[in-house]
């Protein structure tokens, strides 16, 4: 007999997978009263998962070399696991650790993709090109360290027994760095930043590695603040501090303790800003903490003004709270407001990366990138985010060289570069032709391949007819393309032209808050000079180039953010920095062309000790 049941209606996949994890590192002996609020639920984009978990972006590999064991990989597709928001958080279950690193890493990736308006790509492999998955090793080493390995395209998390002198973690407890939201987010951010700006790990300026550390902390911190349940308890407990923003700084410092030695997040958050400190601080963590403090102060100012509005509303305009506990509704609203503001800052910080030069980034450049990116996104700035940022940077002596007034207008990168008309038109037409597919392609492997092909095709077209147009284009982009005038230490191609690289070709499709769309193509061009140290002790690479931002709708070249290859002052400063400041291990890693020490991990070095090789205090 035929079934009389109607056909099954189609069921679409869920948008998210909910996974439980720790809100705070469970071994942290913190002054925060975290009882009852230590569980967070991460809503990560839905994707089919293999055991590991292994998905499109990530592969969790749980091999513990210290014990020589593979731990059983978590099966997050098991119906029992699916039915209860993932595995329960547990300090003793390796599968729960695997789930935690996956959940936080996916949350971080998702935040990057939202802010940038495109799929995230890991840095390419030297031999194999496209790297589909970052590998996460939750129990990779015994020791108080965790780091991103740019060579392995992996994050290695350590674990250790907290000593009596630890001062941060409960003595005797086993500390798993893979259970700290902040450490996971910090390390994955190093990997995402490396995927966008491969040259930023080369220490060419005191700000280079300091920026890597500061940026990883900013993402970890603001991402942590986007969970209102994390903030709510503190908001309710410290009602008096709300308007001064101290509460948030204190909370941030508590979060910073979880990072331990791994980040730049230090006491600078609560300190009075000192405009002279930057010039005297070269150690990357200490220097990075000045940048973290600047951005964080802007956040507390914006939150403070929004909180004041809410409190006025709640007190019939007086702004004076009655004695006793904060009304529950108000505490909820304040926590939500802080989370919303944190989300805005997180997106601003990430989006600014598209507006940075491809090499030699300084803190001042980053401020300019923040201001420009935000102006493109939110032209009218009703809440004063940009003014708050500029002020906070100024108070810490972070300036942009060559920008006389710290106003929004002068800090924003100058608009449309002055290419001769026909060159600009030609370039825009080329870029448009080569970027149409970007609107539709969703496969990361294809995006990687097609971007490379588009870059190579553009390179071929630029060099097909070496004439005035090419040379002029080069000058505007800070490249030396005219063989007659280019520095001799730039390698020539088979036609005698100075070589250069179309480094990256990316789309950025973003929706503005007012609903309009921003369709940009971002192109980076780089060039390299190989230069002898004056004392004959070896050679080093000095790089230049530009980031071009093209508007696909108006067909305008919006910005050209350049670092000229023939900038002698920058080169001399770089050489002096390398000779006088840089620890020899880093110098060897990045600048020894005869093959530096293999297996040297720059972030393991940075996270494990200070600049002079001493363990962190
Ligand atoms: Zn780091």
Coordinates of C-alpha atoms and ligand atoms in Angstrom, one line a residue:
X1 CA 0.0 0.0 0.0
X2 CA 1.2 3.5 -0.8
X3 CA 2.0 5.8 2.1
X4 CA -0.5 8.5 2.5
X5 CA 1.9 10.8 4.4
X6 CA 2.6 14.1 2.6
X7 CA 6.1 14.6 1.2
X8 CA 8.7 16.0 3.7
X9 CA 9.1 19.7 3.5
X10 CA 12.7 20.8 2.8
X11 CA 14.7 21.7 5.9
X12 CA 17.4 24.3 5.5
X13 CA 20.6 24.0 7.5
X14 CA 20.8 26.1 10.7
X15 CA 22.7 29.3 10.4
X16 CA 24.7 28.6 13.6
X17 CA 26.1 25.8 15.6
X18 CA 26.0 26.6 19.3
X19 CA 29.0 25.4 21.3
X20 CA 29.6 25.7 25.0
X21 CA 32.9 26.9 26.3
X22 CA 34.6 28.9 29.1
X23 CA 34.0 32.6 29.4
X24 CA 37.2 32.8 31.6
X25 CA 40.2 30.6 31.8
X26 CA 39.0 28.1 34.4
X27 CA 42.4 28.0 36.3
X28 CA 42.6 31.8 36.7
X29 CA 42.6 32.8 40.3
X30 CA 40.9 36.0 39.7
X31 CA 39.5 38.8 41.8
X32 CA 36.4 38.7 39.5
X33 CA 33.6 36.9 41.1
X34 CA 33.1 34.6 38.1
X35 CA 31.1 31.9 39.8
X36 CA 28.1 31.0 37.8
X37 CA 29.1 33.1 34.8
X38 CA 32.0 31.0 33.5
X39 CA 30.2 29.4 30.7
X40 CA 29.7 31.1 27.4
X41 CA 27.9 29.8 24.3
X42 CA 29.6 30.5 21.0
X43 CA 27.4 30.7 18.0
X44 CA 29.7 29.7 15.1
X45 CA 28.7 29.6 11.4
X46 CA 27.2 26.2 10.6
X47 CA 29.4 23.9 8.5
X48 CA 29.6 20.1 8.3
X49 CA 32.4 18.9 10.5
X50 CA 34.6 15.8 10.5
X51 CA 35.9 14.4 13.7
X52 CA 38.6 16.6 15.1
X53 CA 36.8 18.9 14.6
X54 CA 37.9 19.5 11.0
X55 CA 36.0 22.1 8.9
X56 CA 36.6 24.4 6.0
X57 CA 39.0 26.8 7.8
X58 CA 40.3 24.8 10.7
X59 CA 41.8 21.4 11.6
X60 CA 42.1 20.5 15.2
X61 CA 45.0 17.9 15.6
X62 CA 45.3 16.7 19.1
X63 CA 48.7 15.1 19.4
X64 CA 50.6 15.6 22.6
X65 CA 54.3 15.1 21.9
X66 CA 55.1 15.1 25.7
X67 CA 53.1 11.9 26.2
X68 CA 53.4 10.6 22.6
X69 CA 49.6 10.3 22.5
X70 CA 46.9 11.2 20.1
X71 CA 43.7 12.1 21.9
X72 CA 40.4 10.8 20.6
X73 CA 39.1 13.5 18.2
X74 CA 35.8 15.2 19.2
X75 CA 32.7 14.3 17.1
X76 CA 30.6 17.4 17.1
X77 CA 28.1 15.9 14.6
X78 CA 27.0 13.2 17.1
X79 CA 23.2 13.7 17.7
X80 CA 23.7 13.8 21.4
X81 CA 26.3 16.4 21.1
X82 CA 24.2 18.5 18.6
X83 CA 21.2 18.3 20.9
X84 CA 22.9 19.9 23.9
X85 CA 25.0 22.8 22.5
X86 CA 28.1 20.8 22.1
X87 CA 30.2 19.0 24.7
X88 CA 30.0 20.3 28.3
X89 CA 33.1 22.4 29.2
X90 CA 35.5 20.3 31.1
X91 CA 39.1 20.8 32.3
X92 CA 39.8 17.1 32.1
X93 CA 38.3 16.1 28.8
X94 CA 40.6 16.6 25.7
X95 CA 37.5 16.6 23.5
X96 CA 36.1 19.6 25.3
X97 CA 39.4 21.4 24.8
X98 CA 39.2 20.6 21.1
X99 CA 35.8 22.0 20.9
X100 CA 36.9 25.2 22.8
X101 CA 39.7 26.0 20.4
X102 CA 37.5 25.4 17.4
X103 CA 34.6 27.5 18.7
X104 CA 36.8 30.5 19.6
X105 CA 38.9 30.3 16.4
X106 CA 35.7 30.2 14.3
X107 CA 34.3 33.2 16.2
X108 CA 37.4 35.1 15.4
X109 CA 37.4 34.2 11.8
X110 CA 33.7 35.2 11.5
X111 CA 34.5 38.6 13.0
X112 CA 37.2 39.2 10.4
X113 CA 35.0 38.1 7.5
X114 CA 32.1 40.4 8.7
X115 CA 34.4 43.4 9.1
X116 CA 36.3 42.8 5.8
X117 CA 33.4 41.8 3.6
X118 CA 35.2 38.7 2.1
X119 CA 36.4 35.2 3.0
X120 CA 39.4 34.9 5.2
X121 CA 42.6 33.3 3.7
X122 CA 45.6 32.0 5.6
X123 CA 49.1 32.9 4.5
X124 CA 50.2 30.8 1.5
X125 CA 52.6 28.0 1.9
X126 CA 56.1 28.4 0.3
X127 CA 55.8 25.2 -1.7
X128 CA 52.1 24.4 -1.9
X129 CA 50.4 27.8 -2.2
X130 CA 46.9 27.7 -1.0
X131 CA 46.5 26.7 2.7
X132 CA 42.8 25.6 3.3
X133 CA 43.1 25.0 7.0
X134 CA 44.9 26.4 9.9
X135 CA 46.0 23.6 12.2
X136 CA 45.2 23.9 15.9
X137 CA 47.2 21.7 18.4
X138 CA 45.5 22.1 21.8
X139 CA 48.2 20.1 23.7
X140 CA 51.3 20.8 21.6
X141 CA 53.8 21.5 24.3
X142 CA 54.5 21.5 28.0
X143 CA 55.2 25.0 29.1
X144 CA 53.6 28.4 29.7
X145 CA 53.5 29.3 26.0
X146 CA 51.2 29.3 23.0
X147 CA 52.1 30.6 19.6
X148 CA 51.2 30.8 15.9
X149 CA 53.8 29.3 13.6
X150 CA 54.0 31.2 10.3
X151 CA 56.0 28.3 8.7
X152 CA 53.7 25.5 9.9
X153 CA 50.5 27.5 9.5
X154 CA 49.5 26.2 12.9
X155 CA 48.8 27.3 16.4
X156 CA 50.5 25.4 19.2
X157 CA 49.0 25.6 22.7
X158 CA 51.0 24.6 25.8
X159 CA 49.9 23.5 29.2
X160 CA 51.7 23.6 32.6
X161 CA 51.3 23.3 36.3
X162 CA 50.9 26.7 38.0
X163 CA 53.5 27.3 40.7
X164 CA 53.1 29.0 44.1
X165 CA 54.8 32.0 42.7
X166 CA 52.5 32.1 39.6
X167 CA 50.4 34.9 41.1
X168 CA 47.8 34.7 38.4
X169 CA 46.7 31.1 38.2
X170 CA 45.5 29.0 41.2
X171 CA 48.7 27.2 42.5
X172 CA 48.9 23.5 41.7
X173 CA 46.2 23.8 39.0
X174 CA 47.1 22.6 35.4
X175 CA 46.8 25.6 33.2
X176 CA 45.7 24.8 29.6
X177 CA 46.3 27.8 27.4
X178 CA 43.8 26.2 25.0
X179 CA 41.0 26.9 27.4
X180 CA 41.6 30.7 27.5
X181 CA 39.3 32.6 25.1
X182 CA 41.8 35.4 25.0
X183 CA 44.8 33.3 24.2
X184 CA 43.0 31.4 21.4
X185 CA 41.7 34.6 19.9
X186 CA 45.1 36.3 20.2
X187 CA 46.9 33.5 18.4
X188 CA 44.3 33.1 15.6
X189 CA 44.5 36.8 15.1
X190 CA 48.3 36.5 14.5
X191 CA 47.4 33.9 11.8
X192 CA 44.7 36.0 10.2
X193 CA 46.9 39.2 10.2
X194 CA 49.7 37.1 8.6
X195 CA 47.3 36.0 5.9
X196 CA 46.4 39.6 5.1
X197 CA 49.8 41.2 5.5
X198 CA 52.6 38.7 5.1
X199 CA 55.4 41.3 5.5
X200 CA 54.2 42.5 8.9
X201 CA 56.1 39.8 10.8
X202 CA 59.4 41.2 9.4
X203 CA 60.7 43.4 12.1
X204 CA 61.6 46.5 10.1
X205 CA 60.6 49.2 12.6
X206 CA 60.1 49.3 16.4
X207 CA 56.3 49.3 15.6
X208 CA 56.3 46.1 13.5
X209 CA 56.2 43.3 16.0
X210 CA 54.6 45.6 18.6
X211 CA 51.7 46.1 16.2
X212 CA 51.3 42.3 15.7
X213 CA 51.1 41.9 19.5
X214 CA 48.9 44.9 20.1
X215 CA 46.5 44.0 17.3
X216 CA 46.1 40.4 18.5
X217 CA 45.3 41.7 22.0
X218 CA 42.8 44.3 20.7
X219 CA 40.9 41.6 18.8
X220 CA 40.9 39.2 21.8
X221 CA 39.8 42.0 24.2
X222 CA 37.0 43.5 22.1
X223 CA 35.8 40.0 21.1
X224 CA 35.6 39.0 24.7
X225 CA 33.6 42.2 25.4
X226 CA 31.1 41.3 22.8
X227 CA 29.5 38.7 25.1
X228 CA 27.1 40.7 27.3
X229 CA 26.9 37.9 29.9
X230 CA 30.6 38.4 30.6
X231 CA 30.1 42.1 31.4
X232 CA 26.7 42.0 33.1
X233 CA 27.9 40.7 36.4
X234 CA 30.5 43.4 36.8
X235 CA 28.3 46.1 35.6
X236 CA 25.8 45.2 38.3
X237 CA 28.5 44.8 41.0
X238 CA 30.3 48.1 40.5
X239 CA 27.5 50.5 39.7
X240 CA 29.4 53.6 40.8
X241 CA 32.2 53.2 38.3
X242 CA 30.2 53.1 35.2
X243 CA 30.6 56.6 34.0
X244 CA 34.3 56.9 34.5
X245 CA 35.1 53.8 32.4
X246 CA 37.3 52.4 35.2
X247 CA 35.2 49.3 35.4
X248 CA 36.0 48.4 31.8
X249 CA 39.7 49.1 32.3
X250 CA 39.7 46.9 35.4
X251 CA 37.9 44.1 33.6
X252 CA 40.3 44.4 30.7
X253 CA 43.3 44.0 33.0
X254 CA 41.7 40.9 34.5
X255 CA 41.4 39.6 30.9
X256 CA 45.0 40.6 30.3
X257 CA 46.1 38.3 33.2
X258 CA 44.7 35.3 31.2
X259 CA 47.0 36.2 28.4
X260 CA 49.9 36.1 30.8
X261 CA 53.1 36.6 28.7
X262 CA 51.4 36.1 25.5
X263 CA 50.2 39.6 24.8
X264 CA 50.8 43.3 24.9
X265 CA 47.9 43.9 27.3
X266 CA 49.5 45.3 30.4
X267 CA 48.8 47.8 33.1
X268 CA 49.1 50.6 30.6
X269 CA 45.3 50.5 30.4
X270 CA 44.8 52.1 33.8
X271 CA 47.9 54.4 33.7
X272 CA 47.9 58.1 33.1
X273 CA 48.9 58.5 29.4
X274 CA 52.5 59.7 29.0
X275 CA 53.3 61.2 25.6
X276 CA 57.0 60.6 26.1
X277 CA 56.7 56.9 26.8
X278 CA 56.5 55.8 23.2
X279 CA 59.9 57.1 22.2
X280 CA 61.6 55.3 25.1
X281 CA 59.8 52.0 24.7
X282 CA 61.2 49.6 22.1
X283 CA 60.3 46.2 23.6
X284 CA 57.4 45.0 21.5
X285 CA 55.0 44.1 24.3
X286 CA 55.5 47.3 26.2
X287 CA 55.3 49.3 23.1
X288 CA 52.3 47.4 21.9
X289 CA 50.5 48.1 25.2
X290 CA 50.6 51.8 24.4
X291 CA 48.6 51.2 21.2
X292 CA 46.2 48.9 23.0
X293 CA 45.7 51.5 25.7
X294 CA 45.0 54.2 23.2
X295 CA 42.3 52.3 21.3
X296 CA 40.8 51.0 24.6
X297 CA 40.6 54.5 26.0
X298 CA 38.6 55.6 23.0
X299 CA 36.3 52.7 23.6
X300 CA 35.7 53.5 27.3
X301 CA 34.9 57.2 26.4
X302 CA 32.3 56.2 23.8
X303 CA 30.8 53.6 26.1
X304 CA 30.8 56.1 29.0
X305 CA 28.8 58.6 27.0
X306 CA 26.3 56.0 25.9
X307 CA 26.0 54.7 29.5
X308 CA 25.4 58.2 30.7
X309 CA 22.5 58.5 28.3
X310 CA 21.0 55.3 29.5
X311 CA 21.3 56.2 33.1
X312 CA 19.6 59.6 32.5
X313 CA 16.8 57.8 30.8
X314 CA 16.5 55.4 33.8
X315 CA 16.5 58.2 36.3
X316 CA 14.0 60.6 34.7
X317 CA 16.8 62.8 33.5
X318 CA 18.7 63.4 36.8
X319 CA 21.5 60.9 36.0
X320 CA 21.7 60.2 39.8
X321 CA 21.1 56.5 40.6
X322 CA 19.2 55.7 43.8
X323 CA 21.1 53.8 46.5
X324 CA 21.1 50.0 46.4
X325 CA 21.5 47.5 43.7
X326 CA 21.3 48.6 40.1
X327 CA 17.9 47.7 38.6
X328 CA 18.2 44.5 36.7
X329 CA 16.9 45.9 33.5
X330 CA 19.4 48.8 33.6
X331 CA 22.3 46.4 34.2
X332 CA 21.2 44.3 31.3
X333 CA 20.9 47.4 29.0
X334 CA 24.3 48.7 30.1
X335 CA 26.0 45.4 29.5
X336 CA 24.4 45.2 26.0
X337 CA 25.5 48.7 25.2
X338 CA 29.1 47.9 26.2
X339 CA 28.9 44.7 24.0
X340 CA 27.6 46.7 21.1
X341 CA 30.3 49.4 21.4
X342 CA 32.9 46.6 21.6
X343 CA 31.6 45.1 18.5
X344 CA 31.9 48.4 16.7
X345 CA 35.5 48.9 17.8
X346 CA 36.4 45.3 16.9
X347 CA 35.1 45.9 13.3
X348 CA 36.8 49.2 13.0
X349 CA 40.1 47.8 14.1
X350 CA 39.9 44.9 11.6
X351 CA 38.6 46.9 8.7
X352 CA 41.5 49.4 9.1
X353 CA 43.9 46.6 8.0
X354 CA 42.7 47.1 4.4
X355 CA 43.8 50.7 4.6
X356 CA 47.4 50.0 5.7
X357 CA 50.6 50.1 3.5
X358 CA 51.8 46.6 2.5
X359 CA 55.2 47.1 4.3
X360 CA 56.6 49.2 7.1
X361 CA 53.4 49.9 9.1
X362 CA 53.7 52.3 12.0
X363 CA 51.2 53.1 14.7
X364 CA 50.7 56.5 13.1
X365 CA 49.8 54.8 9.8
X366 CA 47.3 52.6 11.7
X367 CA 45.6 55.7 13.1
X368 CA 45.3 57.1 9.6
X369 CA 43.9 53.8 8.4
X370 CA 41.4 53.7 11.2
X371 CA 40.2 57.2 10.5
X372 CA 40.0 56.6 6.7
X373 CA 38.3 53.2 6.8
X374 CA 35.7 54.5 9.3
X375 CA 35.0 57.6 7.2
X376 CA 34.3 55.4 4.2
X377 CA 32.0 53.3 6.2
X378 CA 30.2 55.9 8.4
X379 CA 30.7 59.3 6.8
X380 CA 29.0 61.3 9.5
X381 CA 30.3 59.7 12.8
X382 CA 27.4 60.7 15.0
X383 CA 28.9 59.2 18.2
X384 CA 32.3 60.7 17.8
X385 CA 34.3 57.5 17.5
X386 CA 37.0 59.1 15.3
X387 CA 37.5 62.1 17.5
X388 CA 37.8 59.8 20.6
X389 CA 40.4 57.7 18.8
X390 CA 42.5 60.7 17.6
X391 CA 42.5 62.2 21.1
X392 CA 43.5 59.0 22.7
X393 CA 46.4 58.5 20.3
X394 CA 47.5 62.1 20.7
X395 CA 47.6 61.8 24.5
X396 CA 50.1 58.9 24.1
X397 CA 52.3 60.7 21.6
X398 CA 51.3 58.5 18.7
X399 CA 51.5 60.8 15.6
X400 CA 51.5 60.3 11.9
X401 CA 54.7 61.6 10.4
X402 CA 54.1 64.4 7.9
X403 CA 50.6 65.2 9.2
X404 CA 50.8 68.6 10.9
X405 CA 47.3 68.8 12.4
X406 CA 45.6 65.9 14.2
X407 CA 42.3 66.6 12.6
X408 CA 40.2 64.0 11.0
X409 CA 40.6 65.6 7.6
X410 CA 44.4 65.7 7.6
X411 CA 44.7 62.3 9.1
X412 CA 42.6 60.5 6.5
X413 CA 44.7 59.2 3.6
X414 CA 44.6 61.7 0.7
X415 CA 42.0 60.8 -1.9
X416 CA 42.5 59.9 -5.6
X417 CA 46.2 60.0 -6.3
X418 CA 47.3 62.3 -9.1
X419 CA 47.9 59.8 -11.9
X420 CA 47.7 61.3 -15.4
X421 CA 44.2 60.9 -16.5
X422 CA 44.7 58.2 -19.1
X423 CA 46.8 56.1 -16.8
X424 CA 44.2 56.2 -14.1
X425 CA 41.5 55.3 -16.5
X426 CA 43.5 52.5 -18.0
X427 CA 44.3 51.1 -14.5
X428 CA 40.7 51.3 -13.3
X429 CA 39.5 49.6 -16.4
X430 CA 42.0 46.8 -16.0
X431 CA 41.2 46.3 -12.4
X432 CA 37.5 46.2 -13.0
X433 CA 37.8 43.7 -15.8
X434 CA 40.0 41.5 -13.6
X435 CA 37.8 41.7 -10.5
X436 CA 34.3 41.0 -11.8
X437 CA 34.4 37.3 -10.8
X438 CA 35.1 38.3 -7.2
X439 CA 31.4 39.2 -6.7
X440 CA 30.3 35.7 -7.2
X441 CA 33.1 33.3 -6.3
X442 CA 32.7 31.8 -2.8
X443 CA 35.2 28.9 -2.9
X444 CA 38.3 29.9 -0.9
X445 CA 40.7 27.8 -3.0
X446 CA 39.3 29.3 -6.2
X447 CA 39.5 32.8 -4.8
X448 CA 43.1 32.2 -4.0
X449 CA 44.0 30.9 -7.4
X450 CA 42.0 33.5 -9.4
X451 CA 43.4 36.4 -7.3
X452 CA 46.9 35.2 -8.2
X453 CA 46.0 34.9 -11.8
X454 CA 44.4 38.3 -11.9
X455 CA 47.6 39.7 -10.2
X456 CA 49.8 38.0 -12.7
X457 CA 47.7 39.2 -15.7
X458 CA 47.9 42.8 -14.4
X459 CA 51.6 42.4 -14.0
X460 CA 52.0 41.2 -17.6
X461 CA 49.9 44.0 -18.9
X462 CA 51.8 46.6 -17.0
X463 CA 55.2 45.4 -18.2
X464 CA 54.1 44.6 -21.8
X465 CA 55.0 48.1 -23.0
X466 CA 57.6 49.6 -20.7
X467 CA 57.0 53.3 -21.4
X468 CA 56.2 56.5 -19.7
X469 CA 52.9 55.3 -18.5
X470 CA 54.4 52.4 -16.6
X471 CA 57.1 54.6 -15.1
X472 CA 54.6 57.2 -14.0
X473 CA 52.4 54.6 -12.4
X474 CA 55.5 53.3 -10.6
X475 CA 56.3 56.7 -9.2
X476 CA 52.8 57.2 -7.9
X477 CA 52.9 53.7 -6.2
X478 CA 56.3 54.2 -4.7
X479 CA 57.9 51.7 -7.0
X480 CA 61.0 52.2 -9.1
X481 CA 60.1 50.8 -12.6
X482 CA 62.3 53.0 -14.9
X483 CA 65.5 51.0 -15.5
X484 CA 67.4 54.2 -16.1
X485 CA 66.7 55.6 -12.7
X486 CA 65.9 52.6 -10.4
X487 CA 68.3 51.7 -7.7
X488 CA 70.9 49.2 -8.9
X489 CA 70.1 46.8 -6.1
X490 CA 66.6 46.0 -7.5
X491 CA 66.8 42.8 -9.5
X492 CA 66.0 43.1 -13.2
X493 CA 63.8 40.8 -15.3
X494 CA 64.9 39.2 -18.6
X495 CA 63.9 42.4 -20.4
X496 CA 66.0 44.5 -18.1
X497 CA 63.0 46.0 -16.2
X498 CA 63.3 46.4 -12.4
X499 CA 61.2 43.5 -10.9
X500 CA 58.1 44.1 -8.8
X501 CA 55.3 42.0 -7.5
X502 CA 51.5 42.3 -7.6
X503 CA 51.4 41.0 -4.1
X504 CA 47.6 40.7 -3.4
X505 CA 44.3 41.3 -5.1
X506 CA 41.3 41.3 -2.8
X507 CA 37.7 42.4 -2.8
X508 CA 36.0 44.2 0.1
X509 CA 32.2 44.3 -0.3
X510 CA 30.7 45.9 2.8
X511 CA 27.3 47.2 3.8
X512 CA 27.3 50.6 5.4
X513 CA 25.0 51.2 8.4
X514 CA 22.7 53.3 6.2
X515 CA 22.2 50.3 3.9
X516 CA 24.4 51.5 0.9
X517 CA 27.1 49.2 -0.3
X518 CA 30.8 49.7 -0.6
X519 CA 32.4 47.7 -3.4
X520 CA 36.2 48.0 -3.3
X521 CA 39.1 46.2 -4.8
X522 CA 42.3 46.2 -2.8
X523 CA 45.5 45.8 -4.7
X524 CA 49.0 45.7 -3.1
X525 CA 52.2 46.1 -5.1
X526 CA 55.6 45.5 -3.6
X527 CA 59.3 45.7 -4.6
X528 CA 62.5 44.6 -3.0
X529 CA 66.0 45.8 -2.8
X530 CA 68.8 43.5 -1.6
X531 CA 71.3 45.6 0.2
X532 CA 74.8 44.8 1.7
X533 CA 75.4 45.8 5.3
X534 CA 78.2 48.4 5.2
X535 CA 80.5 46.2 7.2
X536 CA 80.1 43.3 4.8
X537 CA 78.4 41.2 7.5
X538 CA 75.7 40.0 5.1
X539 CA 72.7 41.3 3.2
X540 CA 69.2 42.4 4.0
X541 CA 66.0 43.1 2.1
X542 CA 64.4 46.5 2.1
X543 CA 60.9 46.6 0.7
X544 CA 58.6 49.3 -0.7
X545 CA 55.3 49.5 -2.5
X546 CA 51.7 50.6 -2.1
X547 CA 48.2 49.6 -1.3
X548 CA 45.7 50.8 -3.9
X549 CA 42.0 51.0 -3.1
X550 CA 39.6 51.1 -6.0
X551 CA 35.9 51.8 -6.0
X552 CA 34.2 49.5 -8.4
X553 CA 31.0 51.6 -8.5
X554 CA 32.5 55.0 -9.2
X555 CA 35.4 53.6 -11.1
X556 CA 37.7 55.8 -9.0
X557 CA 41.1 55.0 -7.6
X558 CA 40.3 56.1 -4.0
X559 CA 43.6 55.8 -2.2
X560 CA 47.2 55.0 -2.8
X561 CA 48.9 54.3 0.5
X562 CA 52.6 54.1 -0.3
X563 CA 56.0 53.3 1.2
X564 CA 58.4 54.4 -1.5
X565 CA 61.2 52.0 -2.3
X566 CA 63.7 54.8 -2.8
X567 CA 63.0 56.5 0.6
X568 CA 66.6 56.7 1.9
X569 CA 65.7 58.0 5.3
X570 CA 63.4 55.0 5.9
X571 CA 66.1 52.6 4.7
X572 CA 68.8 54.1 6.9
X573 CA 66.5 54.0 10.0
X574 CA 65.7 50.4 9.2
X575 CA 69.3 49.4 8.8
X576 CA 70.2 51.1 12.1
X577 CA 67.3 49.4 13.9
X578 CA 68.4 46.0 12.6
X579 CA 72.0 46.5 13.7
X580 CA 71.4 48.1 17.0
X581 CA 68.1 46.9 18.4
X582 CA 67.0 43.6 16.9
X583 CA 67.9 40.4 18.9
X584 CA 70.2 38.3 16.7
X585 CA 67.8 35.4 16.6
X586 CA 65.2 37.5 14.9
X587 CA 67.7 39.1 12.6
X588 CA 68.9 35.7 11.5
X589 CA 65.4 34.4 11.0
X590 CA 64.4 37.2 8.7
X591 CA 67.6 38.6 7.2
X592 CA 70.0 35.8 6.9
X593 CA 69.8 34.9 3.2
X594 CA 72.3 32.1 3.6
X595 CA 69.6 30.2 5.4
X596 CA 68.8 31.2 8.9
X597 CA 68.2 28.8 11.7
X598 CA 65.3 26.5 10.7
X599 CA 62.5 25.9 13.1
X600 CA 63.0 29.3 14.9
X601 CA 59.5 30.5 15.8
X602 CA 59.2 34.3 16.0
X603 CA 56.0 34.2 18.1
X604 CA 57.2 31.5 20.5
X605 CA 60.2 33.8 21.0
X606 CA 58.1 36.9 21.5
X607 CA 55.6 35.2 23.8
X608 CA 58.2 33.4 25.9
X609 CA 60.7 36.2 26.7
X610 CA 61.3 39.9 26.5
X611 CA 63.3 41.7 23.8
X612 CA 66.7 40.9 25.5
X613 CA 65.9 37.2 25.8
X614 CA 65.0 37.3 29.5
X615 CA 61.9 35.5 30.7
X616 CA 59.0 37.9 31.2
X617 CA 58.8 39.4 34.6
Ligands
LIG1 ZN1 51.2 37.4 20.3

